[in-house]
Short mmCIF file of C-alpha atoms in Angstrom, two decimals:
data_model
loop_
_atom_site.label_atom_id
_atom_site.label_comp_id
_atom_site.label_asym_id
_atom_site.label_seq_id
_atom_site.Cartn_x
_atom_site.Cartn_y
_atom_site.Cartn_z
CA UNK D 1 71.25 87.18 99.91
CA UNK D 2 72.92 89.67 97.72
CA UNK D 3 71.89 90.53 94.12
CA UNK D 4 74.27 89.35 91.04
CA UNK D 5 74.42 94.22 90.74
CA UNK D 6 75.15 94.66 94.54
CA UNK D 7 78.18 91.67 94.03
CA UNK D 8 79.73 93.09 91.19
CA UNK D 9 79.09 97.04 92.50
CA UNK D 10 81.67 95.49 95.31
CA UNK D 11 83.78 94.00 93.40
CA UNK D 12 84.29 97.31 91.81
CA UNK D 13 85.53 98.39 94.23
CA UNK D 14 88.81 96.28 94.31
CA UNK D 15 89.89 99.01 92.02
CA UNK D 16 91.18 102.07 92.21
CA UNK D 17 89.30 103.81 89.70
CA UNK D 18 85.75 102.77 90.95
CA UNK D 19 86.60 103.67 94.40
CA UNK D 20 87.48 106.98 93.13
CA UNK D 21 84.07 106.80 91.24
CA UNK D 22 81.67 105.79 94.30
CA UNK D 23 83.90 107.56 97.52
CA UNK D 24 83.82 104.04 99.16
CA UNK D 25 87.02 101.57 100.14
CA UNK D 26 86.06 97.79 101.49
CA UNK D 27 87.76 97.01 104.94
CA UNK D 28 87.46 93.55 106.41
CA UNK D 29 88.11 91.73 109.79
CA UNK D 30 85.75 92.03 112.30
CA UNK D 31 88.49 93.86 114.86
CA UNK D 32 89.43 96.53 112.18
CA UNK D 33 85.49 97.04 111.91
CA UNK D 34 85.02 97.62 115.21
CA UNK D 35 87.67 100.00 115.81
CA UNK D 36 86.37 102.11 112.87
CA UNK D 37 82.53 102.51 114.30
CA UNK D 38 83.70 105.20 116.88
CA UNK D 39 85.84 107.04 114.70
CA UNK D 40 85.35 109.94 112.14
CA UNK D 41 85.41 106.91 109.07
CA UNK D 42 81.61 106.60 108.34
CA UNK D 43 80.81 103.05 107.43
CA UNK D 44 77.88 102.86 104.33
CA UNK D 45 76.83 99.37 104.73
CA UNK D 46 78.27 95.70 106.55
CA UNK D 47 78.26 92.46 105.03
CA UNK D 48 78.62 89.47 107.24
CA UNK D 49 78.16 85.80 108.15
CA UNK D 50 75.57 85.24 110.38
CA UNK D 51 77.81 84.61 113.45
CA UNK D 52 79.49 87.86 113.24
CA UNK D 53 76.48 89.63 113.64
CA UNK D 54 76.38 88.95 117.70
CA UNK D 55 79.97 90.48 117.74
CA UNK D 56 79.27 94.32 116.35
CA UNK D 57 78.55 96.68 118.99
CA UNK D 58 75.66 98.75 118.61
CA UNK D 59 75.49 100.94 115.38
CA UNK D 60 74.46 103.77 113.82
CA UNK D 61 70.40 103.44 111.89
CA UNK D 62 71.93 104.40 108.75
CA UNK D 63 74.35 101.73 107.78
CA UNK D 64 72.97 98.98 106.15
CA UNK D 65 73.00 95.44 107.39
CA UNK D 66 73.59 92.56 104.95
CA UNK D 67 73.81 89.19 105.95
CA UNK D 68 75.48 86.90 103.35
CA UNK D 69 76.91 83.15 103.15
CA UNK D 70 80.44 82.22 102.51
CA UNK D 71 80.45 81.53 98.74
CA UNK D 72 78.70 85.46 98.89
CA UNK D 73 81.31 87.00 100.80
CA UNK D 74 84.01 85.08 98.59
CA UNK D 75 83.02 86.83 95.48
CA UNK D 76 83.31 90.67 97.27
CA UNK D 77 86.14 89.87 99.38
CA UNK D 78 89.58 90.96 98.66
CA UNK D 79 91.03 88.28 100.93
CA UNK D 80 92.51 84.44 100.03
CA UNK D 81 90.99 83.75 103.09
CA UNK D 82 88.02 85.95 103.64
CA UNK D 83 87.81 86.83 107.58
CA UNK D 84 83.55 86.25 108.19
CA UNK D 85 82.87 90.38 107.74
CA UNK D 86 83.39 93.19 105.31
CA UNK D 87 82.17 97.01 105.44
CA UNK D 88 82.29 99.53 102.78
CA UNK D 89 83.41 102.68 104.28
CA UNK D 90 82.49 106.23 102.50
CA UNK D 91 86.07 107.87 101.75
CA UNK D 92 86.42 110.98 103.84
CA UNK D 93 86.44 114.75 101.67
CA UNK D 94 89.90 115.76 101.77
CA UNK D 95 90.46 119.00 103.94
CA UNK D 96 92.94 121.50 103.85
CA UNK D 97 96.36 120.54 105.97
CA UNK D 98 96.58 121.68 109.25
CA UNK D 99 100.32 122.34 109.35
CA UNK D 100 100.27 123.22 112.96
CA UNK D 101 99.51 119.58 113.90
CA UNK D 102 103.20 118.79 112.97
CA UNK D 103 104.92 121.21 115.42
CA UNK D 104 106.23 119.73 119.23
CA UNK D 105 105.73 115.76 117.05
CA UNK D 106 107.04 113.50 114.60
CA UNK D 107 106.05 112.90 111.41
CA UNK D 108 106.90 110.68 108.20
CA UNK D 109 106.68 111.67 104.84
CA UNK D 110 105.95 109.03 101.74
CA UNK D 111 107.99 110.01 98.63
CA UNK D 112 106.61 107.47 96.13
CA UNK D 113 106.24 104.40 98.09
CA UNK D 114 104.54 102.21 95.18
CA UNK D 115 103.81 98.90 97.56
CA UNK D 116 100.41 99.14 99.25
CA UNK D 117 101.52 96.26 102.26
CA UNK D 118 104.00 98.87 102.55
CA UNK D 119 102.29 102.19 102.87
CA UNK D 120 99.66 99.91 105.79
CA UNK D 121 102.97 98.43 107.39
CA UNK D 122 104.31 102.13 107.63
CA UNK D 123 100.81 103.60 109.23
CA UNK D 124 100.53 100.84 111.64
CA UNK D 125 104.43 101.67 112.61
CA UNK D 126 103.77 105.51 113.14
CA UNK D 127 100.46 104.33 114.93
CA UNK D 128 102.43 102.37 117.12
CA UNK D 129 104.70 105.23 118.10
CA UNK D 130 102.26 107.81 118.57
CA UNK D 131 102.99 109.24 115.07
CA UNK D 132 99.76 111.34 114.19
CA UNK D 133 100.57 112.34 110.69
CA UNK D 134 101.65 110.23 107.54
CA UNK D 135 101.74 112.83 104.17
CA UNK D 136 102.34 110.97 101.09
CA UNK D 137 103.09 112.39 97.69
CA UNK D 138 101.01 113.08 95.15
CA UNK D 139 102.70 109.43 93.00
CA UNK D 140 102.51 107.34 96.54
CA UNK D 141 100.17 104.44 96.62
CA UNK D 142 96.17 104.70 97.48
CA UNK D 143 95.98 104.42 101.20
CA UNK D 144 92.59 102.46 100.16
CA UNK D 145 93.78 100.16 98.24
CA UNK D 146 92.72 97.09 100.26
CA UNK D 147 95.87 95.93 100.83
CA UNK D 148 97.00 98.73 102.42
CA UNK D 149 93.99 99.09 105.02
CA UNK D 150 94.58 95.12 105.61
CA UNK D 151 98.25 96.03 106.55
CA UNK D 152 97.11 99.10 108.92
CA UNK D 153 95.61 96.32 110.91
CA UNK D 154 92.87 99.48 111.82
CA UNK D 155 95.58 101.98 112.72
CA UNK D 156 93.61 103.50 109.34
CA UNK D 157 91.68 105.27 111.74
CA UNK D 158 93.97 106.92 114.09
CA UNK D 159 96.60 108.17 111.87
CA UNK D 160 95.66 111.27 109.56
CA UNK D 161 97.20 110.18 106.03
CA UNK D 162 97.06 113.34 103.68
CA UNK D 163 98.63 113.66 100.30
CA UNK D 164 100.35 116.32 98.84
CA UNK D 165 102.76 117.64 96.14
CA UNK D 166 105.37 117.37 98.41
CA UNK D 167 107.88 119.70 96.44
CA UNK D 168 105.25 122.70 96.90
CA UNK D 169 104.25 121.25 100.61
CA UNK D 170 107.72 121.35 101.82
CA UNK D 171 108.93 124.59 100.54
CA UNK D 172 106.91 126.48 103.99
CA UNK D 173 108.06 124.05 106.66
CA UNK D 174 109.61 125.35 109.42
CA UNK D 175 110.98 122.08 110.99
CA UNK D 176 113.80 119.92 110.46
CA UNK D 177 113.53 117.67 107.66
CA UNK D 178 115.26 114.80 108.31
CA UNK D 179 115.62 112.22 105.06
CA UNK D 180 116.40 108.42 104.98
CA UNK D 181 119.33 108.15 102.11
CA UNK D 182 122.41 105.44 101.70
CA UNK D 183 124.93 108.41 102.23
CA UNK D 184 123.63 110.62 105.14
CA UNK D 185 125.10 110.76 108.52
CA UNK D 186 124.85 107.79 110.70
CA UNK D 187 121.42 107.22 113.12
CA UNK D 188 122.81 106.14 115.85
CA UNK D 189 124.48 110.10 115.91
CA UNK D 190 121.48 111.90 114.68
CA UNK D 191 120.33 114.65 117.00
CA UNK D 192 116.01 114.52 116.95
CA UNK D 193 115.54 116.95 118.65
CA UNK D 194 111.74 117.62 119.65
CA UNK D 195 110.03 117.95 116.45
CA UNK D 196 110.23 117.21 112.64
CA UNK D 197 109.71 115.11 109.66
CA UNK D 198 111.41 112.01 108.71
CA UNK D 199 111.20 111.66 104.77
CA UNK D 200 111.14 108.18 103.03
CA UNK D 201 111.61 107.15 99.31
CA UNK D 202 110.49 105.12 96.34
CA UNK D 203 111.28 101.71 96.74
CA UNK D 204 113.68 101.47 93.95
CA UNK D 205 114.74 104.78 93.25
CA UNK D 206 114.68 106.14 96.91
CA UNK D 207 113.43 109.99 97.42
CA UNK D 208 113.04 112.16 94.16
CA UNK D 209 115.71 115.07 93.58
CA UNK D 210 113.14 117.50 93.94
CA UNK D 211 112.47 115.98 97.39
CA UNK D 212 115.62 115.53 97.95
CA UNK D 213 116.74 119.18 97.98
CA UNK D 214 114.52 120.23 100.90
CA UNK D 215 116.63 117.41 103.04
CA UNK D 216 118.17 119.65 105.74
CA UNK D 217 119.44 116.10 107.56
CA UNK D 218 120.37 113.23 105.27
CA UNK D 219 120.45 110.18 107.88
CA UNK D 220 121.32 106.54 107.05
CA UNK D 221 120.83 103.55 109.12
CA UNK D 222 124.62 102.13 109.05
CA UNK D 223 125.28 98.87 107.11
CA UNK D 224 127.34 95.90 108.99
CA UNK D 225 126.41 93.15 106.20
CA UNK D 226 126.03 93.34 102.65
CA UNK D 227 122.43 93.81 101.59
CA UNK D 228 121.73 96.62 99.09
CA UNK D 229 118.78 98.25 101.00
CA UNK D 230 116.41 97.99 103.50
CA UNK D 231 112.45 97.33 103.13
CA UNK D 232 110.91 100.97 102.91
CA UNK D 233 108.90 100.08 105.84
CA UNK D 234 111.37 98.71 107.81
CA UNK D 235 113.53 101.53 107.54
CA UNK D 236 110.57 103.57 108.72
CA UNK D 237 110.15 101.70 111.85
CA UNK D 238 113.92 101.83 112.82
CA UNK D 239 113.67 105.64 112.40
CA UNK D 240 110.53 106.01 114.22
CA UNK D 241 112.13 103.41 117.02
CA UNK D 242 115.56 105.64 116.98
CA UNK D 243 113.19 108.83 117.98
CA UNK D 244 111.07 107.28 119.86
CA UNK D 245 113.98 106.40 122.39
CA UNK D 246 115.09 110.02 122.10
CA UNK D 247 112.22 110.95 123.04
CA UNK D 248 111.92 109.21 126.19
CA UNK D 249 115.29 109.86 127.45
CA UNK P 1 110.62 77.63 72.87
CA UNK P 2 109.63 75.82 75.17
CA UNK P 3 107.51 72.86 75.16
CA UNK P 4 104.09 72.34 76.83
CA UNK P 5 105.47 70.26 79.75
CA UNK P 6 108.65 72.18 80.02
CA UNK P 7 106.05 75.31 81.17
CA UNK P 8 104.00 72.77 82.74
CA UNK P 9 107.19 71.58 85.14
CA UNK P 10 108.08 74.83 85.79
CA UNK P 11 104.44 76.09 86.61
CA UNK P 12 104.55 73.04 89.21
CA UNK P 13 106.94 74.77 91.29
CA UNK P 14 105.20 77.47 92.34
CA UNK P 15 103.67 75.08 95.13
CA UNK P 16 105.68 73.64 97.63
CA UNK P 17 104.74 70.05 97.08
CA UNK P 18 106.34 70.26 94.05
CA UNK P 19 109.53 72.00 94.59
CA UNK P 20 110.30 69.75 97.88
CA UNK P 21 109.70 66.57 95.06
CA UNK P 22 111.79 68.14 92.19
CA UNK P 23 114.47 69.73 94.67
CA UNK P 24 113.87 73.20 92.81
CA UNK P 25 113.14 76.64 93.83
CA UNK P 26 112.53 79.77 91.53
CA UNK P 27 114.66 83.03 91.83
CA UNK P 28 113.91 86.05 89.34
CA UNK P 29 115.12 89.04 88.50
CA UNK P 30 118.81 89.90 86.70
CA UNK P 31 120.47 91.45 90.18
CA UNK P 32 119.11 88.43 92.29
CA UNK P 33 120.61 85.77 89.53
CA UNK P 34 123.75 87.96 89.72
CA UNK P 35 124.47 87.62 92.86
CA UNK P 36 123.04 83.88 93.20
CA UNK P 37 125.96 82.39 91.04
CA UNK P 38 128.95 82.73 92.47
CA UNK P 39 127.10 81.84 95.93
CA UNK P 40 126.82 77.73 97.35
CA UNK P 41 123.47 77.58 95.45
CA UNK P 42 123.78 75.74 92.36
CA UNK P 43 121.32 76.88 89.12
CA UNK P 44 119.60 74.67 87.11
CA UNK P 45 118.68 76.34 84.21
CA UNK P 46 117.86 80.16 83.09
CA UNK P 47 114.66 81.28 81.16
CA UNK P 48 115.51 85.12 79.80
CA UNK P 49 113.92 86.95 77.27
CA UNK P 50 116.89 87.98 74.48
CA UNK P 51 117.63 91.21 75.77
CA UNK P 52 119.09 89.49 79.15
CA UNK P 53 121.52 87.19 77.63
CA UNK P 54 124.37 89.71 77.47
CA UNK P 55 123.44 91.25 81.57
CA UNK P 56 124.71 87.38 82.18
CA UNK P 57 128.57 86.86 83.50
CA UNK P 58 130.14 83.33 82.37
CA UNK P 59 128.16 80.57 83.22
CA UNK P 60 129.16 76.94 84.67
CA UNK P 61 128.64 74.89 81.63
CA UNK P 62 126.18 72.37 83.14
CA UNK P 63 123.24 75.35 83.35
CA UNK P 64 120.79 74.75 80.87
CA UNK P 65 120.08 78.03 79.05
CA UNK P 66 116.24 78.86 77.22
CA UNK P 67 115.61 81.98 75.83
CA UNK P 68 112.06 82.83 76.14
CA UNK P 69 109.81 85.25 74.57
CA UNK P 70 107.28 87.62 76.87
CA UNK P 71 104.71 84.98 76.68
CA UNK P 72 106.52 82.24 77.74
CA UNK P 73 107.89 84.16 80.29
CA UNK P 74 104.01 85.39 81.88
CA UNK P 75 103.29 81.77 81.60
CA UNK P 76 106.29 80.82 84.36
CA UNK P 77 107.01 83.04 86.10
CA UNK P 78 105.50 84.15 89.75
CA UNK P 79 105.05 87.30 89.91
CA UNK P 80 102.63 89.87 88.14
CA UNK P 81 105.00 91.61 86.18
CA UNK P 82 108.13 89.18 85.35
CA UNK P 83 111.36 91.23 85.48
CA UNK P 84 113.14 89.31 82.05
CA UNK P 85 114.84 86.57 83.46
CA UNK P 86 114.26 83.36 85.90
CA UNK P 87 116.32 80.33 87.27
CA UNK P 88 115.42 77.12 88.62
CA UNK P 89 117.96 76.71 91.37
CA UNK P 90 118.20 73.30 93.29
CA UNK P 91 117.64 73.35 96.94
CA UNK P 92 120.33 72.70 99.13
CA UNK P 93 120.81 69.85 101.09
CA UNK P 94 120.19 69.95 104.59
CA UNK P 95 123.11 69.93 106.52
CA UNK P 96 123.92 69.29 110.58
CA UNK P 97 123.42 72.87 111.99
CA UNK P 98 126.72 74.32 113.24
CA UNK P 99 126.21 75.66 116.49
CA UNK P 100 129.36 77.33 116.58
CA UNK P 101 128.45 79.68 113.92
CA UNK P 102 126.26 81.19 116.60
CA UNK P 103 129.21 82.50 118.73
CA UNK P 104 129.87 86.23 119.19
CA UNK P 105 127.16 86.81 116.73
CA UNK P 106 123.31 87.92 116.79
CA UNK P 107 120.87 85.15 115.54
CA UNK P 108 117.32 85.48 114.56
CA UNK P 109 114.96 82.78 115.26
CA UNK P 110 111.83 82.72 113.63
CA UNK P 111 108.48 80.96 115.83
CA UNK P 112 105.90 80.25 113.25
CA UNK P 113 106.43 83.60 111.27
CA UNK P 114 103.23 82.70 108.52
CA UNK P 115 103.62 85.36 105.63
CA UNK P 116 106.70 85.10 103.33
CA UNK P 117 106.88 88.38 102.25
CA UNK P 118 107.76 89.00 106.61
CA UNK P 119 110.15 85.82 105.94
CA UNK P 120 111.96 87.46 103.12
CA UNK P 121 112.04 91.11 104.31
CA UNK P 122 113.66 89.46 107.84
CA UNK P 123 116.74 87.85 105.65
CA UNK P 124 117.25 91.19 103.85
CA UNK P 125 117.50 93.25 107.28
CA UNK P 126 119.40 90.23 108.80
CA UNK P 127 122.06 90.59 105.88
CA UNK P 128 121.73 94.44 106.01
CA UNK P 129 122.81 94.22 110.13
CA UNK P 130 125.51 91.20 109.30
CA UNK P 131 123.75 88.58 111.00
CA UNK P 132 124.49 85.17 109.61
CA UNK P 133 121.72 83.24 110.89
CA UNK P 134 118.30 82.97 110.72
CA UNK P 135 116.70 80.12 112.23
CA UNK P 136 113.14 78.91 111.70
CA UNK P 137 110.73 76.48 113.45
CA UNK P 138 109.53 73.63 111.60
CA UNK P 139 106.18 75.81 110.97
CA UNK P 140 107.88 78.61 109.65
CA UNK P 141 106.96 79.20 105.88
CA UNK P 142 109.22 77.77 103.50
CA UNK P 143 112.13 80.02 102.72
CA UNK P 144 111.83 78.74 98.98
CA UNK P 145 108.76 80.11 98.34
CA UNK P 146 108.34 82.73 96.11
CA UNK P 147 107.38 85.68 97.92
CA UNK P 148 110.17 84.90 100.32
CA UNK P 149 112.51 84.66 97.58
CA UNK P 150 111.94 87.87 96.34
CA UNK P 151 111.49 90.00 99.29
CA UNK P 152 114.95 88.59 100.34
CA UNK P 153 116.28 90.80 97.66
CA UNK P 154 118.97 88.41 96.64
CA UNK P 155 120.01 88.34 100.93
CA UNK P 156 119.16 84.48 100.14
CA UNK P 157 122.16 83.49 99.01
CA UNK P 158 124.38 85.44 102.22
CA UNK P 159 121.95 84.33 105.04
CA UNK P 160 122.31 81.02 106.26
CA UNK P 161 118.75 80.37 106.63
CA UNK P 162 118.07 76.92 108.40
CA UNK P 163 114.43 74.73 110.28
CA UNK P 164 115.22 73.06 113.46
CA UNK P 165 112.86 71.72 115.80
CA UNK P 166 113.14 74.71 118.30
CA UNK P 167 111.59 73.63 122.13
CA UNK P 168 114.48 70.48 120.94
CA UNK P 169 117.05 72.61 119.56
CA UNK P 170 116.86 75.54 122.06
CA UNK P 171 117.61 73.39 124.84
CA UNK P 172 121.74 73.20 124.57
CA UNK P 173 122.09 76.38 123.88
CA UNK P 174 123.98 77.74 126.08
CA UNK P 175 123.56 82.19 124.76
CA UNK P 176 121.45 85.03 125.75
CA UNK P 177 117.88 84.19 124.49
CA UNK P 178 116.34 87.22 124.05
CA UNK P 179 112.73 87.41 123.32
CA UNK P 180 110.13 89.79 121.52
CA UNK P 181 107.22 89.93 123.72
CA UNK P 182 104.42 92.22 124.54
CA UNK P 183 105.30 92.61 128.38
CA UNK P 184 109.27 92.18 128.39
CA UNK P 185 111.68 94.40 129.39
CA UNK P 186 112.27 98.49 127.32
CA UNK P 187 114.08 97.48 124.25
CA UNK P 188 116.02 101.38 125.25
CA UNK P 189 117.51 99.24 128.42
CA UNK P 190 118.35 96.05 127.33
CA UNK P 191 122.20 94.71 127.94
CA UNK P 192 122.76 93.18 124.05
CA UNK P 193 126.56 91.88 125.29
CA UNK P 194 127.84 90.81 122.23
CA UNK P 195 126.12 87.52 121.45
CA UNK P 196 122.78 85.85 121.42
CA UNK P 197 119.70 84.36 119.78
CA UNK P 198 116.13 86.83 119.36
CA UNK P 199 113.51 85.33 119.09
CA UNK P 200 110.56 86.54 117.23
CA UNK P 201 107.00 84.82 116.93
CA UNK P 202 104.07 83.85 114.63
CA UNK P 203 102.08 87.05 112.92
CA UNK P 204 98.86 86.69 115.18
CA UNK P 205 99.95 84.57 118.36
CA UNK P 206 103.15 85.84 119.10
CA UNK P 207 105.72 83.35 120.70
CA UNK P 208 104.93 79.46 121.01
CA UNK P 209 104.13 78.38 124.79
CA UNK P 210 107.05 75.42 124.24
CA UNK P 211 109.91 78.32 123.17
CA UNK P 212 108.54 81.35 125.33
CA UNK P 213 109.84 79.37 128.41
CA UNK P 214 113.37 78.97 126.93
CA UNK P 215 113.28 82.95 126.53
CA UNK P 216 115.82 84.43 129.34
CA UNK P 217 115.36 88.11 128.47
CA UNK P 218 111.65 88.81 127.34
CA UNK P 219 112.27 92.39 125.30
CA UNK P 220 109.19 95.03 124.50
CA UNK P 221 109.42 97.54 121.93
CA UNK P 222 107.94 100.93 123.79
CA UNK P 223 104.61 101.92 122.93
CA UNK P 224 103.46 105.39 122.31
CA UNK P 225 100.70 105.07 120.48
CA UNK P 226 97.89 102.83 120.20
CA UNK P 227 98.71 99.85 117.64
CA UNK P 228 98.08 96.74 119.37
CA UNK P 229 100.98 95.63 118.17
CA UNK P 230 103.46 95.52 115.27
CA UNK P 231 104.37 93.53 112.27
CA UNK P 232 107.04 91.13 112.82
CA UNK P 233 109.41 91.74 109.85
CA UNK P 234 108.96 95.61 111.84
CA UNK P 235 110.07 94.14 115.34
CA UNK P 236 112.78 92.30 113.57
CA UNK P 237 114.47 95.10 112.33
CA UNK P 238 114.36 97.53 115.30
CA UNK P 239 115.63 94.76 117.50
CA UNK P 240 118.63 94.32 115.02
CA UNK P 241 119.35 97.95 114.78
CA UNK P 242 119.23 98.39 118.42
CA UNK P 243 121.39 95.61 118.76
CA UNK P 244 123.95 97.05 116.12
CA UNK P 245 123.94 100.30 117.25
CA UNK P 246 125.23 98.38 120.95
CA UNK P 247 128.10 96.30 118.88
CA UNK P 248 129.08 99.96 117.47
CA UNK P 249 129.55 101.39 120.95
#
């Protein structure tokens, strides 16, 4: 039984704001949960129908256990269709970049990408690939908005999403920087090389000029039909699939 | 102005009940409309705030024309921020699939895909890759809802999107069924030839037991990392660049 203050202190945390506020993002699903026990996420407290409970491995004394009905957990969930278990998980202090992590890998960088099903789509893609880094700009979308986490489908916790002001960020890179753009030089010809980072733009308005500049390989995925655009994370994934294959050759 | 039940009948399409008993889908945005006119898809009427009237080209006589003001507007439309100006276009009528159309061309074939924002964003990257056809079983979501209709980014209207009864319809077919599985074949090595039918299944169980034994060439998508697996508007589009990239040879 939850109290009418511990409801609406989660429902708070829908927002951005009082997330910010209280350094705590909701995830739900009982297989994202599980995957983010044993990782360096720390959860603050579960809430859960009362067959979930038998399905949570053992956990750490200090989160706190709250079992609720359904009408509960459809007032603090985020979901339509709520899925039986939700955790509040504290938002980890950001630390300073390690840039060495990018060298001998891949990584993709998030010029403004505004749609949170997006940003989760495009962490569960480098996730998939064996990306390790995702650096968004300073104007990208919250990666704990709960739509996003939702989309990561708990690749959250094995991809380290940082954001920066990307401008500034870029200037010291020593790798390649390849960019996704309507006029660059066809995919299917790109030499990947080994190591470097695959920039991505806005939905709309595509990567910002002052991005833009620090493009040393403009790269387009060529057009056979007549759509506009791609889907920002769809492009991602074709890149990432492109030097993946590269990779493996 | 518009009347009560004017708002009323148009609020009633947002659910499918209604639209399949009125015949009438909603499409928003000035570039969608654009592009929706001179298409097969016949418009019913236009709701546009003043500023919109002159973005218009000539019209066909018989479209009823309302301009609204920004309240109005909230009231009908779908999405969260309305971008000025919506039809009500009619449905087409169902037509006897053409089989031919399927010849020395790449076909999608949705099993069950669920969400139709992955619906939408899989008509955009067909049109994107020039593939005519995308063809859905009869528990795919509705190509006329909403979300679908705008993540197609106007791709509607050059995709020839059509439900069939698939473990029925797959039978005669006498092309390459290709499959996206978890345990198929390295995407890298596949032989694309130059025609065939991909098949791609629902969000959370993957391919239907019925189609999956229809599949002649069961396709994976490499892993690197450790995603358990991928979204399927994702798989989608790396299947149609790779095959692209093949026709480009």
């Amino acid at each position: 039984m939850l109290s009418k203050s511990q409801i609406s202190f989660i429902k708070s945390l829908h927002q951005k704001k009082y997330r910010k506020a209280h350094g705590l993002f909701i995830i739900e699903g009982i297989k994202s949960i599980v995957e983010l026990i044993p990782s360096a996420y720390q959860i603050h407290s579960l809430y859960f129908l009362a067959q979930y409970q038998s399905l949570l491995p053992k956990l750490p004394s200090n989160i706190k256990l709250f079992e609720v009905n359904n009408a509960e957990l459809e007032k603090i969930s985020t979901l339509q269709a709520p899925q039986g278990i939700l955790a509040l998980v504290h938002i980890p202090e950001t630390t300073a970049f390690d840039k060495s992590t990018l060298q001998n890998n891949f990584s993709l960088v998030l010029d403004g990408v505004q749609d949170p099903g997006n940003l989760g789509t495009i962490i569960r893609t480098a996730d998939w690939f064996g990306f390790k880094n995702v650096i968004c700009s300073l104007h990208t979308v919250e990666v704990y908005n709960p739509k996003t986490v939702q989309a990561t489908m708990g690749s959250l916790c094995r991809v380290n999403v940082s954001y920066q002001d990307l401008p500034v960020w870029l200037k010291d890179i020593k790798l390649p920087v390849f960019g996704a753009m309507l006029n660059g030089n066809s995919l299917y010809e790109t030499k990947w090389g080994t190591e470097g980072l695959v920039i991505l733009g806005n939905e709309g308005q595509g990567v910002s000029d002052e991005v833009n500049i620090l493009i040393n390989n403009p790269v387009t995925i060529p057009r056979v039909g007549e759509a506009e655009s791609l889907n920002v994370a769809v492009s991602a994934a074709i890149f990432c699939a492109d030097i993946s294959r590269n990779l493996q050759k």
